[in-house]
Amino acid sequence: MIFNKADKVLREIEKAAEAQNKPGNVALPIIGREKGTVLENIIKEAKPDAVLEIGTLVGYSAILMAKNMKKGKIVTIEFNSRNFEAAKLNIERAGFRDKIEVMNGDALKIVPNLEDEFDMVFIDAEKKDYFKYLKAAEPKTTKNATVVADNAKRFANDMKDFLDYVRNSGNYRSELRDFGADGVEVSRRIR
Ligand SMILES: C[S@@+](CC[C@H](N)C(=O)[O-])C[C@H]1O[C@@H](n2cnc3c(N)ncnc32)[C@H](O)[C@@H]1O
């Protein structure tokens, strides 16, 4: 099978994650292929112009989204400097230097100062801070923006305030995409 540059990098990261995600090792917690289909389908259907990602790790999910975006841009924020450097390299190798802007720092400090307006937000960083990330991002999102949150089943207790808000505030139409052991919350802003 012939892979393009982005697919090659994605497969490499998947292999590294598979090798690393064993007891006793430091995990490489990428969204992975199965849950990643949620991101791919939203990108294909909603065709966002500007995506904000909170939690880059080594660039897997950003590359997966960029690969499915015909136009538009991704801004992704990573706290850890080593992950940031690895992500920059992977993004360059995937051919998305112009499509993905990687920023190094704490999303809670960076997001309030962003000037762009986003029609999709992907939250995948510290689980207990999801509500804070969303509140920081909300003033920067369009009226019908889509918010995607990984680990909404496995870490549902840690992100209870976030899930209560997107499900019950009336500001979003929200549903869990259930993948058995884990799930992805997809919330469409309705006001
Ligand atoms: C689960 S990983 C992200 C996985 C990535 N989205 C993917 O699917 O390939 C979470 C990342 O969020 C980063 N992180 C944690 N808190 C953060 C913060 N406040 N701002 C930015 N990044 C943060 C961590 O350093 C880690 O690399």
Short mmCIF file of C-alpha atoms and ligand atoms in Angstrom, two decimals:
data_model
loop_
_atom_site.label_atom_id
_atom_site.label_comp_id
_atom_site.label_asym_id
_atom_site.label_seq_id
_atom_site.Cartn_x
_atom_site.Cartn_y
_atom_site.Cartn_z
CA MET A 1 0.00 0.00 0.00
CA ILE A 2 1.30 3.46 -0.86
CA PHE A 3 1.11 6.01 1.96
CA ASN A 4 1.47 9.74 1.55
CA LYS A 5 3.76 11.73 3.86
CA ALA A 6 1.06 12.38 6.48
CA ASP A 7 -0.07 8.74 6.59
CA LYS A 8 3.53 7.61 7.01
CA VAL A 9 4.01 9.89 10.03
CA LEU A 10 0.64 8.86 11.52
CA ARG A 11 1.51 5.14 11.20
CA GLU A 12 4.92 5.76 12.84
CA ILE A 13 3.29 7.51 15.81
CA GLU A 14 0.68 4.74 16.13
CA LYS A 15 3.46 2.14 16.23
CA ALA A 16 5.41 4.13 18.82
CA ALA A 17 2.25 4.45 20.94
CA GLU A 18 1.57 0.72 20.68
CA ALA A 19 5.12 -0.06 21.82
CA GLN A 20 5.08 2.50 24.63
CA ASN A 21 1.58 1.97 26.03
CA LYS A 22 2.56 -1.00 28.21
CA PRO A 23 2.63 -1.26 32.01
CA GLY A 24 5.74 0.39 33.46
CA ASN A 25 6.36 2.58 30.41
CA VAL A 26 5.62 6.25 29.93
CA ALA A 27 2.49 6.17 27.78
CA LEU A 28 2.03 8.03 24.49
CA PRO A 29 -1.69 8.81 24.83
CA ILE A 30 -2.71 9.69 21.25
CA ILE A 31 -6.39 9.63 20.33
CA GLY A 32 -5.65 6.69 18.03
CA ARG A 33 -7.28 5.42 14.86
CA GLU A 34 -10.66 4.36 16.20
CA LYS A 35 -11.61 7.46 18.20
CA GLY A 36 -9.73 9.53 15.61
CA THR A 37 -12.51 8.75 13.12
CA VAL A 38 -14.72 11.15 15.13
CA LEU A 39 -12.31 13.99 14.35
CA GLU A 40 -11.99 12.94 10.72
CA ASN A 41 -15.76 12.79 10.18
CA ILE A 42 -16.43 16.16 11.82
CA ILE A 43 -13.71 17.78 9.70
CA LYS A 44 -15.18 16.23 6.54
CA GLU A 45 -18.78 17.17 7.39
CA ALA A 46 -18.49 20.55 9.13
CA LYS A 47 -15.47 21.71 7.07
CA PRO A 48 -14.13 24.05 9.78
CA ASP A 49 -11.99 27.00 8.71
CA ALA A 50 -10.11 27.29 11.98
CA VAL A 51 -9.48 24.57 14.56
CA LEU A 52 -8.10 25.11 18.06
CA GLU A 53 -6.50 22.06 19.66
CA ILE A 54 -5.56 21.99 23.33
CA GLY A 55 -2.98 19.24 23.96
CA THR A 56 -0.79 18.51 20.93
CA LEU A 57 1.41 15.77 22.40
CA VAL A 58 3.54 14.79 19.36
CA GLY A 59 1.11 16.05 16.71
CA TYR A 60 -0.88 12.90 15.91
CA SER A 61 -4.40 14.34 16.16
CA ALA A 62 -3.37 17.66 14.56
CA ILE A 63 -1.91 15.81 11.55
CA LEU A 64 -5.00 13.60 11.36
CA MET A 65 -7.26 16.67 11.26
CA ALA A 66 -5.03 18.60 8.82
CA LYS A 67 -4.99 15.62 6.47
CA ASN A 68 -8.78 15.87 6.17
CA MET A 69 -8.95 19.67 5.86
CA LYS A 70 -9.04 20.97 2.30
CA LYS A 71 -8.76 24.56 3.51
CA GLY A 72 -8.29 26.28 6.83
CA LYS A 73 -5.84 26.22 9.66
CA ILE A 74 -5.15 24.53 12.99
CA VAL A 75 -3.68 26.21 16.05
CA THR A 76 -2.49 23.62 18.57
CA ILE A 77 -1.07 24.24 22.04
CA GLU A 78 1.33 22.00 23.94
CA PHE A 79 2.62 22.62 27.46
CA ASN A 80 5.58 20.23 27.45
CA SER A 81 8.65 21.48 25.53
CA ARG A 82 9.87 18.04 24.46
CA ASN A 83 6.44 17.13 23.10
CA PHE A 84 6.29 20.52 21.40
CA GLU A 85 9.63 19.92 19.63
CA ALA A 86 8.59 16.39 18.59
CA ALA A 87 5.25 17.71 17.30
CA LYS A 88 6.95 20.43 15.23
CA LEU A 89 9.20 17.82 13.63
CA ASN A 90 6.32 15.42 12.89
CA ILE A 91 4.18 18.23 11.46
CA GLU A 92 7.05 19.35 9.23
CA ARG A 93 7.61 15.76 8.05
CA ALA A 94 3.89 15.36 7.34
CA GLY A 95 4.06 18.44 5.11
CA PHE A 96 1.75 20.62 7.24
CA ARG A 97 4.07 23.41 8.40
CA ASP A 98 1.81 26.02 6.81
CA LYS A 99 -1.45 24.44 7.96
CA ILE A 100 -0.67 23.74 11.62
CA GLU A 101 0.68 26.34 14.03
CA VAL A 102 2.10 24.74 17.17
CA MET A 103 2.43 26.89 20.27
CA ASN A 104 4.44 25.97 23.36
CA GLY A 105 2.92 26.87 26.71
CA ASP A 106 -0.07 26.61 29.03
CA ALA A 107 -3.31 26.74 27.03
CA LEU A 108 -5.04 28.47 29.95
CA LYS A 109 -2.64 31.39 29.51
CA ILE A 110 -2.33 31.32 25.70
CA VAL A 111 -5.98 30.90 24.62
CA PRO A 112 -7.29 34.19 26.12
CA ASN A 113 -4.70 36.08 24.03
CA LEU A 114 -5.45 34.40 20.69
CA GLU A 115 -6.86 36.70 18.05
CA ASP A 116 -8.39 34.08 15.72
CA GLU A 117 -11.98 32.89 15.81
CA PHE A 118 -12.43 29.11 15.80
CA ASP A 119 -15.29 26.99 14.49
CA MET A 120 -13.92 23.78 16.01
CA VAL A 121 -12.16 23.13 19.30
CA PHE A 122 -10.55 19.81 20.23
CA ILE A 123 -9.79 19.45 23.94
CA ASP A 124 -7.35 16.72 24.92
CA ALA A 125 -5.10 17.90 27.77
CA GLU A 126 -5.42 17.81 31.60
CA LYS A 127 -8.76 16.09 32.25
CA LYS A 128 -9.76 18.08 35.36
CA ASP A 129 -9.23 21.34 33.43
CA TYR A 130 -11.57 20.69 30.47
CA PHE A 131 -14.19 23.13 31.76
CA LYS A 132 -11.52 25.82 32.22
CA TYR A 133 -10.19 25.24 28.69
CA LEU A 134 -13.71 25.52 27.28
CA LYS A 135 -14.45 28.72 29.20
CA ALA A 136 -11.17 30.21 27.96
CA ALA A 137 -11.95 29.17 24.37
CA GLU A 138 -15.65 30.10 24.26
CA PRO A 139 -15.15 33.85 23.59
CA LYS A 140 -13.01 32.81 20.62
CA THR A 141 -15.54 30.42 19.07
CA THR A 142 -18.22 30.98 16.45
CA LYS A 143 -21.93 30.58 17.33
CA ASN A 144 -22.24 27.10 15.82
CA ALA A 145 -18.77 25.84 16.72
CA THR A 146 -18.16 22.15 17.41
CA VAL A 147 -16.32 21.22 20.59
CA VAL A 148 -14.78 17.75 20.74
CA ALA A 149 -13.46 16.33 24.01
CA ASP A 150 -11.45 13.12 24.22
CA ASN A 151 -11.66 10.64 27.13
CA ALA A 152 -15.20 11.68 28.07
CA LYS A 153 -16.02 8.15 29.26
CA ARG A 154 -12.76 6.96 30.84
CA PHE A 155 -12.21 10.24 32.73
CA ALA A 156 -15.86 11.30 33.04
CA ASN A 157 -15.45 11.87 36.81
CA ASP A 158 -12.47 14.19 36.35
CA MET A 159 -14.33 16.27 33.78
CA LYS A 160 -17.72 16.23 35.48
CA ASP A 161 -18.06 20.06 35.47
CA PHE A 162 -17.29 20.14 31.73
CA LEU A 163 -19.77 17.36 30.91
CA ASP A 164 -22.50 18.90 33.10
CA TYR A 165 -22.03 22.19 31.29
CA VAL A 166 -22.09 20.95 27.68
CA ARG A 167 -24.97 18.55 28.39
CA ASN A 168 -27.18 20.72 30.61
CA SER A 169 -26.48 24.43 30.12
CA GLY A 170 -28.63 24.75 27.01
CA ASN A 171 -25.67 26.33 25.21
CA TYR A 172 -24.73 23.09 23.41
CA ARG A 173 -26.31 20.04 21.86
CA SER A 174 -24.01 17.32 23.15
CA GLU A 175 -23.57 13.58 22.81
CA LEU A 176 -21.08 10.91 23.79
CA ARG A 177 -19.62 8.87 20.94
CA ASP A 178 -19.10 5.63 22.82
CA PHE A 179 -16.15 3.35 21.97
CA GLY A 180 -16.55 0.88 24.83
CA ALA A 181 -13.69 1.56 27.24
CA ASP A 182 -13.65 5.25 26.36
CA GLY A 183 -15.62 7.86 24.47
CA VAL A 184 -15.48 11.24 22.77
CA GLU A 185 -17.94 14.01 23.66
CA VAL A 186 -19.12 16.02 20.65
CA SER A 187 -20.89 19.28 21.51
CA ARG A 188 -22.36 21.65 18.95
CA ARG A 189 -22.78 25.23 20.19
CA ILE A 190 -26.38 26.32 19.73
CA ARG A 191 -26.29 29.81 21.32
C1 LIG B 1 -3.53 13.17 25.77
S1 LIG B 1 -2.19 14.15 25.25
C2 LIG B 1 -2.75 14.84 23.71
C3 LIG B 1 -2.86 13.81 22.61
C4 LIG B 1 -3.07 14.40 21.23
N1 LIG B 1 -4.23 15.27 21.20
C5 LIG B 1 -3.27 13.30 20.23
O1 LIG B 1 -4.38 12.71 20.18
O2 LIG B 1 -2.32 12.99 19.50
C6 LIG B 1 -2.31 15.51 26.33
C7 LIG B 1 -1.23 16.58 26.14
O3 LIG B 1 -1.71 17.80 26.74
C8 LIG B 1 -0.60 18.50 27.25
N2 LIG B 1 -1.09 19.47 28.24
C9 LIG B 1 -1.48 19.25 29.53
N3 LIG B 1 -1.89 20.39 30.10
C10 LIG B 1 -1.76 21.36 29.16
C11 LIG B 1 -2.01 22.76 29.15
N4 LIG B 1 -2.49 23.38 30.23
N5 LIG B 1 -1.77 23.45 28.02
C12 LIG B 1 -1.28 22.82 26.92
N6 LIG B 1 -1.03 21.50 26.86
C13 LIG B 1 -1.26 20.78 27.96
C14 LIG B 1 0.30 17.40 27.81
O4 LIG B 1 1.64 17.86 27.93
C15 LIG B 1 0.11 16.28 26.78
O5 LIG B 1 1.13 16.32 25.81
#
